[in-house]
Amino acid sequence: MRSISLIFKQFSRSVLLLAGFAVWGFSAQAQGDVAKGEALFKAKCTTCHKIDQRLTGPALGPTVTAETDDKFLTHWIENNQALINAKDPKALKIYNEYNQQAMTVFADLSDGDVSNILAYVRGEWKTMQADQAKAPAGGAAVADSGPSDLMIYGLIAVIVVAFIVILVLNKVIATLERLLLNKKGLLPEETEEVEGEPVDRLAVFKKMAKNKKLVFFILLCGTIAMGSWTWVTLWNTNVHTGYQPVQPIKFPHDLHAGIMKIDCQYCHTGAYKSKNASIPSLNVCMNCHKTIDRTLNSKTPSTEIHKIYDALGYDPQTTKYDTTKAHPIQWIRIHNLPDFAYFNHSQHVKVGGIKCQQCHGPVQEMKEVYQYSPLTMKWCIQCHKRTEVNMGKDNAYYDKMQALHDLIEKNKGNKNFKVTEAMMGGIECGKCHY
């Protein structure tokens, strides 16, 4: 019996030891310095990856969270080519899924660095999911879109129900008064209609017009309705959200900026160096379309591409230009600020580091471009209030603002202190208005 007891104790210790190693192995996935991981992610990964969206590579949040084998992820990030050459099934699946595009080899990253990156990605993805769960249904960010349809229909329903209740109550009151007068013998005798006498068809409406409560209620509802309509109309004057004119050439941004991943500033070169983003000249189009004259898998030339040739007087058969046949393309402007508002693209793109999509929306997904944002003063001010300033050494514009630097020095110990555009005069009238 004693030997059996000893064997049982040894077995129990082994089981507990294995369980401890298992728990340690599972918990190892959560280890890592998130702050260091964030710095490494921004330095190494943001060119090809986003946490929540697919870019050149997959969205890392759901991908890394779903993959529990951190050992494989570490090997893949440090040297994916070695795994592919070794015919690893997981590596080959990823390689083939992304059209055999080679991922950069990060031999300079240690296992600890990769663990930090994974910890940051998983934590950030968890935060994003929590924020989405708290966000209003149907949209990620609360937009300045006015009252919802449900609210408007609800108000109309309340007004209709109130109107019906008033009519019913008036009918009940009239019936009770009639019964009371009849009981006291004060009810006047009903006069019989005399044949040939004209019938007053407006008698009901005249009777309703004498009802002061009903008249007041109708006037009140009419005043509220007209006031609401006037307010909404004035509020949305010159707000052209969703404006999408018919352009002379149907330029598919989803193909060029989305599938082909052409950078916005390859065509709109002015966005980085001038006030205006500029409309690209047709010579920029011809960099590609001199040889590409049709859509993918099409056997006939594209009529839209041929419009470019016609505008330039270009003959694709002889590859020569006839300037006498050339004429400008009459593009229709979509985004148009009032004349008294000043906006400089280079100040926002080069100095502020703002992406085109922040104002113009997901252009890479648009078949044809439309105005995504309202471009109102309120919208601009809200952006300036929440946009933090990049105080890095590579930004000479902000480095010269000594007064702001002094303010930052005074608040070094305050973790909640943030520098915003509003603090730097971003909501002063003269910033946008002449």
GROMACS .gro file of C-alpha atoms in nm:
model
  434
    1MET     CA    1   0.000   0.000   0.000
    2ARG     CA    2   0.287   0.234   0.086
    3SER     CA    3   0.448   0.183  -0.257
    4ILE     CA    4   0.114   0.260  -0.427
    5SER     CA    5   0.087   0.580  -0.220
    6LEU     CA    6   0.438   0.687  -0.325
    7ILE     CA    7   0.362   0.616  -0.691
    8PHE     CA    8   0.040   0.821  -0.662
    9LYS     CA    9   0.228   1.114  -0.505
   10GLN     CA   10   0.493   1.108  -0.779
   11PHE     CA   11   0.220   1.091  -1.044
   12SER     CA   12   0.035   1.385  -0.882
   13ARG     CA   13   0.350   1.594  -0.878
   14SER     CA   14   0.414   1.520  -1.245
   15VAL     CA   15   0.058   1.615  -1.339
   16LEU     CA   16   0.078   1.939  -1.139
   17LEU     CA   17   0.415   2.021  -1.296
   18LEU     CA   18   0.281   1.963  -1.649
   19ALA     CA   19  -0.027   2.170  -1.571
   20GLY     CA   20   0.195   2.451  -1.445
   21PHE     CA   21   0.399   2.443  -1.765
   22ALA     CA   22   0.078   2.445  -1.973
   23VAL     CA   23  -0.061   2.747  -1.786
   24TRP     CA   24   0.275   2.921  -1.823
   25GLY     CA   25   0.276   2.843  -2.196
   26PHE     CA   26  -0.072   2.980  -2.250
   27SER     CA   27  -0.002   3.291  -2.042
   28ALA     CA   28   0.320   3.353  -2.234
   29GLN     CA   29   0.109   3.469  -2.526
   30ALA     CA   30  -0.009   3.769  -2.323
   31GLN     CA   31   0.344   3.870  -2.211
   32GLY     CA   32   0.532   4.152  -2.379
   33ASP     CA   33   0.599   4.521  -2.339
   34VAL     CA   34   0.308   4.698  -2.513
   35ALA     CA   35   0.482   5.038  -2.523
   36LYS     CA   36   0.792   4.893  -2.692
   37GLY     CA   37   0.570   4.689  -2.920
   38GLU     CA   38   0.383   5.002  -3.032
   39ALA     CA   39   0.709   5.179  -3.119
   40LEU     CA   40   0.835   4.877  -3.315
   41PHE     CA   41   0.500   4.833  -3.493
   42LYS     CA   42   0.497   5.197  -3.610
   43ALA     CA   43   0.859   5.176  -3.723
   44LYS     CA   44   0.851   4.836  -3.894
   45CYS     CA   45   0.496   4.734  -3.982
   46THR     CA   46   0.277   5.032  -4.075
   47THR     CA   47   0.400   5.047  -4.434
   48CYS     CA   48   0.222   4.722  -4.520
   49HIS     CA   49  -0.015   4.651  -4.229
   50LYS     CA   50  -0.296   4.803  -4.026
   51ILE     CA   51  -0.454   4.665  -3.711
   52ASP     CA   52  -0.813   4.659  -3.840
   53GLN     CA   53  -0.786   4.687  -4.220
   54ARG     CA   54  -0.618   4.498  -4.498
   55LEU     CA   55  -0.344   4.696  -4.668
   56THR     CA   56  -0.063   4.530  -4.864
   57GLY     CA   57  -0.075   4.255  -4.604
   58PRO     CA   58  -0.363   4.126  -4.387
   59ALA     CA   59  -0.529   4.313  -4.100
   60LEU     CA   60  -0.302   4.212  -3.813
   61GLY     CA   61  -0.559   4.240  -3.531
   62PRO     CA   62  -0.785   3.946  -3.622
   63THR     CA   63  -0.499   3.753  -3.788
   64VAL     CA   64  -0.261   3.760  -3.491
   65THR     CA   65  -0.541   3.702  -3.239
   66ALA     CA   66  -0.667   3.397  -3.427
   67GLU     CA   67  -0.317   3.247  -3.454
   68THR     CA   68  -0.226   3.096  -3.115
   69ASP     CA   69   0.112   2.958  -3.221
   70ASP     CA   70   0.344   3.243  -3.125
   71LYS     CA   71   0.647   3.034  -3.214
   72PHE     CA   72   0.534   3.021  -3.578
   73LEU     CA   73   0.451   3.393  -3.580
   74THR     CA   74   0.796   3.474  -3.441
   75HIS     CA   75   0.971   3.265  -3.709
   76TRP     CA   76   0.747   3.412  -3.981
   77ILE     CA   77   0.817   3.774  -3.885
   78GLU     CA   78   1.190   3.725  -3.835
   79ASN     CA   79   1.250   3.521  -4.153
   80ASN     CA   80   0.943   3.418  -4.351
   81GLN     CA   81   1.159   3.319  -4.651
   82ALA     CA   82   1.321   3.042  -4.449
   83LEU     CA   83   0.978   2.897  -4.362
   84ILE     CA   84   0.867   2.918  -4.727
   85ASN     CA   85   1.186   2.748  -4.848
   86ALA     CA   86   1.135   2.479  -4.583
   87LYS     CA   87   0.785   2.413  -4.734
   88ASP     CA   88   0.606   2.492  -4.407
   89PRO     CA   89   0.230   2.439  -4.480
   90LYS     CA   90   0.115   2.753  -4.294
   91ALA     CA   91   0.384   2.967  -4.456
   92LEU     CA   92   0.303   2.839  -4.806
   93LYS     CA   93  -0.069   2.905  -4.751
   94ILE     CA   94  -0.003   3.268  -4.654
   95TYR     CA   95   0.249   3.310  -4.939
   96ASN     CA   96   0.005   3.182  -5.202
   97GLU     CA   97  -0.293   3.371  -5.057
   98TYR     CA   98  -0.113   3.704  -5.111
   99ASN     CA   99  -0.007   3.630  -5.469
  100GLN     CA  100   0.339   3.514  -5.365
  101GLN     CA  101   0.443   3.864  -5.259
  102ALA     CA  102   0.751   3.834  -5.041
  103MET     CA  103   0.728   3.989  -4.696
  104THR     CA  104   1.026   4.186  -4.566
  105VAL     CA  105   1.268   3.979  -4.357
  106PHE     CA  106   1.324   4.134  -4.012
  107ALA     CA  107   1.640   3.956  -3.903
  108ASP     CA  108   1.721   4.250  -3.673
  109LEU     CA  109   1.421   4.173  -3.451
  110SER     CA  110   1.475   3.949  -3.150
  111ASP     CA  111   1.218   3.705  -3.012
  112GLY     CA  112   1.146   3.958  -2.737
  113ASP     CA  113   1.084   4.234  -2.994
  114VAL     CA  114   0.835   4.015  -3.180
  115SER     CA  115   0.663   3.926  -2.851
  116ASN     CA  116   0.626   4.300  -2.777
  117ILE     CA  117   0.475   4.364  -3.121
  118LEU     CA  118   0.227   4.077  -3.081
  119ALA     CA  119   0.127   4.202  -2.735
  120TYR     CA  120   0.062   4.551  -2.875
  121VAL     CA  121  -0.138   4.423  -3.176
  122ARG     CA  122  -0.358   4.197  -2.963
  123GLY     CA  123  -0.419   4.467  -2.703
  124GLU     CA  124  -0.498   4.730  -2.966
  125TRP     CA  125  -0.736   4.495  -3.149
  126LYS     CA  126  -0.915   4.413  -2.823
  127THR     CA  127  -0.954   4.788  -2.753
  128MET     CA  128  -1.088   4.849  -3.105
  129GLN     CA  129  -1.345   4.573  -3.066
  130ALA     CA  130  -1.457   4.716  -2.730
  131ASP     CA  131  -1.491   5.064  -2.885
  132GLN     CA  132  -1.695   4.923  -3.174
  133ALA     CA  133  -1.927   4.749  -2.929
  134LYS     CA  134  -1.986   5.080  -2.749
  135ALA     CA  135  -2.026   5.280  -3.070
  136PRO     CA  136  -2.374   5.363  -3.208
  137ALA     CA  137  -2.521   5.099  -3.439
  138GLY     CA  138  -2.467   5.159  -3.808
  139GLY     CA  139  -2.157   5.376  -3.783
  140ALA     CA  140  -1.815   5.390  -3.623
  141ALA     CA  141  -1.806   5.760  -3.551
  142VAL     CA  142  -2.089   5.990  -3.459
  143ALA     CA  143  -2.138   6.219  -3.755
  144ASP     CA  144  -2.310   6.554  -3.767
  145SER     CA  145  -2.603   6.409  -3.961
  146GLY     CA  146  -2.898   6.570  -3.783
  147PRO     CA  147  -3.194   6.388  -3.627
  148SER     CA  148  -3.249   6.025  -3.723
  149ASP     CA  149  -3.542   5.907  -3.935
  150LEU     CA  150  -3.676   5.713  -3.636
  151MET     CA  151  -3.690   6.030  -3.427
  152ILE     CA  152  -3.872   6.222  -3.702
  153TYR     CA  153  -4.126   5.944  -3.761
  154GLY     CA  154  -4.171   5.913  -3.385
  155LEU     CA  155  -4.253   6.284  -3.355
  156ILE     CA  156  -4.502   6.260  -3.642
  157ALA     CA  157  -4.664   5.956  -3.478
  158VAL     CA  158  -4.693   6.143  -3.145
  159ILE     CA  159  -4.859   6.439  -3.319
  160VAL     CA  160  -5.106   6.213  -3.504
  161VAL     CA  161  -5.193   6.020  -3.186
  162ALA     CA  162  -5.240   6.345  -2.993
  163PHE     CA  163  -5.467   6.477  -3.268
  164ILE     CA  164  -5.678   6.159  -3.258
  165VAL     CA  165  -5.695   6.174  -2.877
  166ILE     CA  166  -5.820   6.534  -2.892
  167LEU     CA  167  -6.088   6.441  -3.146
  168VAL     CA  168  -6.203   6.145  -2.936
  169LEU     CA  169  -6.209   6.351  -2.616
  170ASN     CA  170  -6.410   6.625  -2.786
  171LYS     CA  171  -6.656   6.365  -2.910
  172VAL     CA  172  -6.686   6.214  -2.561
  173ILE     CA  173  -6.733   6.560  -2.402
  174ALA     CA  174  -7.003   6.649  -2.656
  175THR     CA  175  -7.184   6.319  -2.589
  176LEU     CA  176  -7.171   6.366  -2.211
  177GLU     CA  177  -7.300   6.724  -2.242
  178ARG     CA  178  -7.582   6.601  -2.464
  179LEU     CA  179  -7.679   6.330  -2.215
  180LEU     CA  180  -7.670   6.578  -1.925
  181LEU     CA  181  -7.891   6.832  -2.106
  182ASN     CA  182  -8.127   6.555  -2.212
  183LYS     CA  183  -8.159   6.439  -1.851
  184LYS     CA  184  -8.244   6.791  -1.735
  185GLY     CA  185  -8.485   6.842  -2.022
  186LEU     CA  186  -8.283   7.129  -2.161
  187LEU     CA  187  -8.188   6.964  -2.489
  188PRO     CA  188  -8.337   7.162  -2.780
  189GLU     CA  189  -8.556   6.967  -3.014
  190GLU     CA  190  -8.385   6.853  -3.329
  191THR     CA  191  -8.516   7.022  -3.633
  192GLU     CA  192  -8.605   6.802  -3.920
  193GLU     CA  193  -8.451   6.874  -4.253
  194VAL     CA  194  -8.691   7.045  -4.484
  195GLU     CA  195  -8.689   6.911  -4.833
  196GLY     CA  196  -8.545   7.159  -5.075
  197GLU     CA  197  -8.342   7.354  -4.817
  198PRO     CA  198  -7.966   7.372  -4.895
  199VAL     CA  199  -7.743   7.154  -4.673
  200ASP     CA  200  -7.442   7.325  -4.516
  201ARG     CA  201  -7.158   7.089  -4.608
  202LEU     CA  202  -6.902   7.295  -4.412
  203ALA     CA  203  -7.096   7.269  -4.086
  204VAL     CA  204  -6.847   7.016  -3.942
  205PHE     CA  205  -6.546   7.233  -4.024
  206LYS     CA  206  -6.716   7.544  -3.887
  207LYS     CA  207  -6.786   7.357  -3.567
  208MET     CA  208  -6.420   7.247  -3.547
  209ALA     CA  209  -6.306   7.605  -3.608
  210LYS     CA  210  -6.502   7.714  -3.301
  211ASN     CA  211  -6.313   7.460  -3.087
  212LYS     CA  212  -6.035   7.673  -2.937
  213LYS     CA  213  -5.833   7.377  -2.810
  214LEU     CA  214  -5.828   7.209  -3.151
  215VAL     CA  215  -5.739   7.533  -3.329
  216PHE     CA  216  -5.455   7.599  -3.080
  217PHE     CA  217  -5.321   7.245  -3.121
  218ILE     CA  218  -5.321   7.269  -3.503
  219LEU     CA  219  -5.147   7.607  -3.494
  220LEU     CA  220  -4.889   7.476  -3.246
  221CYS     CA  221  -4.809   7.169  -3.458
  222GLY     CA  222  -4.790   7.383  -3.773
  223THR     CA  223  -4.551   7.627  -3.606
  224ILE     CA  224  -4.326   7.344  -3.482
  225ALA     CA  225  -4.326   7.175  -3.824
  226MET     CA  226  -4.249   7.496  -4.016
  227GLY     CA  227  -3.983   7.597  -3.761
  228SER     CA  228  -3.813   7.255  -3.786
  229TRP     CA  229  -3.820   7.260  -4.166
  230THR     CA  230  -3.676   7.615  -4.171
  231TRP     CA  231  -3.399   7.520  -3.925
  232VAL     CA  232  -3.296   7.207  -4.118
  233THR     CA  233  -3.302   7.393  -4.449
  234LEU     CA  234  -3.087   7.680  -4.320
  235TRP     CA  235  -2.850   7.442  -4.136
  236ASN     CA  236  -2.783   7.241  -4.455
  237THR     CA  237  -2.746   7.541  -4.687
  238ASN     CA  238  -2.429   7.491  -4.896
  239VAL     CA  239  -2.361   7.155  -4.729
  240HIS     CA  240  -2.311   6.913  -5.018
  241THR     CA  241  -2.233   6.584  -4.846
  242GLY     CA  242  -2.280   6.302  -5.098
  243TYR     CA  243  -2.247   6.535  -5.401
  244GLN     CA  244  -2.139   6.323  -5.699
  245PRO     CA  245  -2.157   6.498  -6.037
  246VAL     CA  246  -2.128   6.310  -6.366
  247GLN     CA  247  -1.770   6.354  -6.486
  248PRO     CA  248  -1.663   6.356  -6.853
  249ILE     CA  249  -1.449   6.047  -6.785
  250LYS     CA  250  -1.557   5.778  -6.541
  251PHE     CA  251  -1.233   5.750  -6.347
  252PRO     CA  252  -1.248   5.446  -6.112
  253HIS     CA  253  -1.062   5.537  -5.793
  254ASP     CA  254  -1.133   5.192  -5.648
  255LEU     CA  255  -0.924   5.041  -5.929
  256HIS     CA  256  -0.636   5.289  -5.929
  257ALA     CA  257  -0.606   5.377  -5.558
  258GLY     CA  258  -0.757   5.051  -5.429
  259ILE     CA  259  -0.661   4.747  -5.636
  260MET     CA  260  -0.353   4.900  -5.804
  261LYS     CA  261  -0.255   5.084  -5.481
  262ILE     CA  262  -0.136   5.394  -5.666
  263ASP     CA  263  -0.050   5.667  -5.415
  264CYS     CA  264  -0.288   5.966  -5.419
  265GLN     CA  265   0.000   6.209  -5.464
  266TYR     CA  266   0.125   6.034  -5.776
  267CYS     CA  267  -0.162   6.209  -5.954
  268HIS     CA  268  -0.247   6.493  -5.712
  269THR     CA  269   0.109   6.620  -5.680
  270GLY     CA  270   0.009   6.960  -5.541
  271ALA     CA  271  -0.126   6.821  -5.213
  272TYR     CA  272   0.225   6.790  -5.071
  273LYS     CA  273   0.372   7.122  -5.182
  274SER     CA  274   0.097   7.377  -5.252
  275LYS     CA  275  -0.239   7.510  -5.142
  276ASN     CA  276  -0.431   7.310  -5.404
  277ALA     CA  277  -0.414   6.933  -5.452
  278SER     CA  278  -0.432   6.999  -5.831
  279ILE     CA  279  -0.599   6.798  -6.104
  280PRO     CA  280  -0.347   6.570  -6.279
  281SER     CA  281  -0.264   6.648  -6.639
  282LEU     CA  282  -0.347   6.388  -6.900
  283ASN     CA  283   0.026   6.331  -6.952
  284VAL     CA  284   0.027   6.163  -6.609
  285CYS     CA  285  -0.248   5.929  -6.731
  286MET     CA  286  -0.044   5.847  -7.040
  287ASN     CA  287   0.243   5.717  -6.827
  288CYS     CA  288   0.037   5.399  -6.802
  289HIS     CA  289  -0.234   5.429  -7.064
  290LYS     CA  290   0.001   5.471  -7.356
  291THR     CA  291   0.030   5.092  -7.340
  292ILE     CA  292  -0.290   5.005  -7.147
  293ASP     CA  293  -0.592   5.079  -7.367
  294ARG     CA  294  -0.848   4.838  -7.221
  295THR     CA  295  -0.980   4.705  -6.892
  296LEU     CA  296  -0.861   4.378  -6.741
  297ASN     CA  297  -0.956   4.066  -6.945
  298SER     CA  298  -1.130   4.282  -7.209
  299LYS     CA  299  -1.071   4.212  -7.579
  300THR     CA  300  -1.179   4.558  -7.696
  301PRO     CA  301  -1.031   4.900  -7.612
  302SER     CA  302  -1.202   5.098  -7.337
  303THR     CA  303  -1.419   5.391  -7.447
  304GLU     CA  304  -1.325   5.580  -7.129
  305ILE     CA  305  -0.952   5.543  -7.196
  306HIS     CA  306  -1.012   5.646  -7.557
  307LYS     CA  307  -1.154   5.978  -7.426
  308ILE     CA  308  -0.803   6.053  -7.295
  309TYR     CA  309  -0.658   5.986  -7.641
  310ASP     CA  310  -0.918   6.212  -7.802
  311ALA     CA  311  -0.846   6.495  -7.556
  312LEU     CA  312  -0.473   6.475  -7.634
  313GLY     CA  313  -0.515   6.418  -8.008
  314TYR     CA  314  -0.330   6.089  -7.965
  315ASP     CA  315  -0.352   5.813  -8.224
  316PRO     CA  316  -0.283   5.473  -8.061
  317GLN     CA  317  -0.214   5.316  -8.402
  318THR     CA  318   0.068   5.554  -8.498
  319THR     CA  319   0.152   5.657  -8.136
  320LYS     CA  320   0.167   6.021  -8.252
  321TYR     CA  321   0.000   6.336  -8.119
  322ASP     CA  322  -0.199   6.584  -8.327
  323THR     CA  323  -0.214   6.908  -8.127
  324THR     CA  324  -0.479   7.053  -8.359
  325LYS     CA  325  -0.727   6.794  -8.229
  326ALA     CA  326  -0.636   6.837  -7.860
  327HIS     CA  327  -0.888   6.988  -7.621
  328PRO     CA  328  -0.907   7.013  -7.239
  329ILE     CA  329  -1.117   6.777  -7.027
  330GLN     CA  330  -1.400   6.970  -6.858
  331TRP     CA  331  -1.379   6.815  -6.509
  332ILE     CA  332  -1.653   6.914  -6.262
  333ARG     CA  333  -1.531   7.027  -5.923
  334ILE     CA  334  -1.662   6.820  -5.628
  335HIS     CA  335  -1.504   6.968  -5.314
  336ASN     CA  336  -1.554   7.343  -5.305
  337LEU     CA  337  -1.508   7.563  -4.998
  338PRO     CA  338  -1.662   7.912  -4.971
  339ASP     CA  339  -1.445   8.195  -5.109
  340PHE     CA  340  -1.391   8.342  -4.762
  341ALA     CA  341  -1.248   8.014  -4.624
  342TYR     CA  342  -0.876   7.941  -4.660
  343PHE     CA  343  -0.745   7.587  -4.679
  344ASN     CA  344  -0.388   7.484  -4.756
  345HIS     CA  345  -0.331   7.122  -4.856
  346SER     CA  346   0.046   7.122  -4.794
  347GLN     CA  347   0.001   7.257  -4.441
  348HIS     CA  348  -0.222   6.962  -4.354
  349VAL     CA  349  -0.051   6.690  -4.561
  350LYS     CA  350   0.318   6.776  -4.519
  351VAL     CA  351   0.324   6.949  -4.181
  352GLY     CA  352   0.025   6.785  -4.014
  353GLY     CA  353   0.083   6.442  -4.168
  354ILE     CA  354  -0.288   6.395  -4.238
  355LYS     CA  355  -0.392   6.118  -4.477
  356CYS     CA  356  -0.615   6.205  -4.775
  357GLN     CA  357  -0.885   5.966  -4.648
  358GLN     CA  358  -0.931   6.165  -4.328
  359CYS     CA  359  -1.113   6.438  -4.523
  360HIS     CA  360  -1.203   6.271  -4.852
  361GLY     CA  361  -1.318   5.939  -4.706
  362PRO     CA  362  -1.230   5.589  -4.836
  363VAL     CA  363  -1.141   5.705  -5.189
  364GLN     CA  364  -0.975   5.370  -5.257
  365GLU     CA  365  -1.321   5.209  -5.235
  366MET     CA  366  -1.514   5.462  -5.447
  367LYS     CA  367  -1.618   5.369  -5.799
  368GLU     CA  368  -1.655   5.741  -5.863
  369VAL     CA  369  -1.552   6.008  -5.615
  370TYR     CA  370  -1.816   6.197  -5.418
  371GLN     CA  371  -1.802   6.446  -5.130
  372TYR     CA  372  -1.765   6.230  -4.821
  373SER     CA  373  -1.734   6.492  -4.544
  374PRO     CA  374  -1.962   6.793  -4.482
  375LEU     CA  375  -1.665   7.039  -4.491
  376THR     CA  376  -1.847   7.271  -4.251
  377MET     CA  377  -1.676   7.501  -4.001
  378LYS     CA  378  -1.802   7.284  -3.713
  379TRP     CA  379  -1.649   6.976  -3.877
  380CYS     CA  380  -1.310   7.149  -3.916
  381ILE     CA  381  -1.310   7.280  -3.559
  382GLN     CA  382  -1.392   6.935  -3.418
  383CYS     CA  383  -1.095   6.791  -3.609
  384HIS     CA  384  -0.863   7.066  -3.481
  385LYS     CA  385  -0.977   7.002  -3.123
  386ARG     CA  386  -0.901   6.631  -3.127
  387THR     CA  387  -0.588   6.628  -3.349
  388GLU     CA  388  -0.268   6.599  -3.147
  389VAL     CA  389   0.043   6.779  -3.265
  390ASN     CA  390   0.344   6.579  -3.383
  391MET     CA  391   0.634   6.731  -3.188
  392GLY     CA  392   0.899   6.508  -3.345
  393LYS     CA  393   1.242   6.637  -3.443
  394ASP     CA  394   1.160   6.592  -3.811
  395ASN     CA  395   0.894   6.863  -3.798
  396ALA     CA  396   1.071   7.200  -3.812
  397TYR     CA  397   0.743   7.393  -3.824
  398TYR     CA  398   0.649   7.294  -3.472
  399ASP     CA  399   1.006   7.288  -3.338
  400LYS     CA  400   1.019   7.667  -3.370
  401MET     CA  401   0.723   7.725  -3.141
  402GLN     CA  402   0.920   7.798  -2.826
  403ALA     CA  403   0.623   7.922  -2.626
  404LEU     CA  404   0.442   7.594  -2.676
  405HIS     CA  405   0.753   7.401  -2.582
  406ASP     CA  406   0.768   7.590  -2.252
  407LEU     CA  407   0.408   7.490  -2.185
  408ILE     CA  408   0.493   7.125  -2.248
  409GLU     CA  409   0.790   7.144  -2.010
  410LYS     CA  410   0.564   7.273  -1.732
  411ASN     CA  411   0.326   6.979  -1.778
  412LYS     CA  412   0.578   6.698  -1.812
  413GLY     CA  413   0.450   6.519  -1.505
  414ASN     CA  414   0.086   6.543  -1.613
  415LYS     CA  415   0.001   6.232  -1.814
  416ASN     CA  416  -0.340   6.370  -1.915
  417PHE     CA  417  -0.190   6.681  -2.075
  418LYS     CA  418  -0.207   6.681  -2.456
  419VAL     CA  419  -0.117   6.939  -2.719
  420THR     CA  420  -0.396   6.996  -2.972
  421GLU     CA  421  -0.443   7.213  -3.279
  422ALA     CA  422  -0.694   7.426  -3.087
  423MET     CA  423  -0.426   7.519  -2.831
  424MET     CA  424  -0.207   7.642  -3.115
  425GLY     CA  425  -0.471   7.874  -3.256
  426GLY     CA  426  -0.635   7.612  -3.476
  427ILE     CA  427  -0.984   7.754  -3.412
  428GLU     CA  428  -0.894   8.121  -3.452
  429CYS     CA  429  -1.102   8.288  -3.725
  430GLY     CA  430  -0.796   8.408  -3.916
  431LYS     CA  431  -0.667   8.052  -3.960
  432CYS     CA  432  -0.936   7.976  -4.216
  433HIS     CA  433  -1.099   8.308  -4.305
  434TYR     CA  434  -0.946   8.598  -4.495
   0.00000   0.00000   0.00000
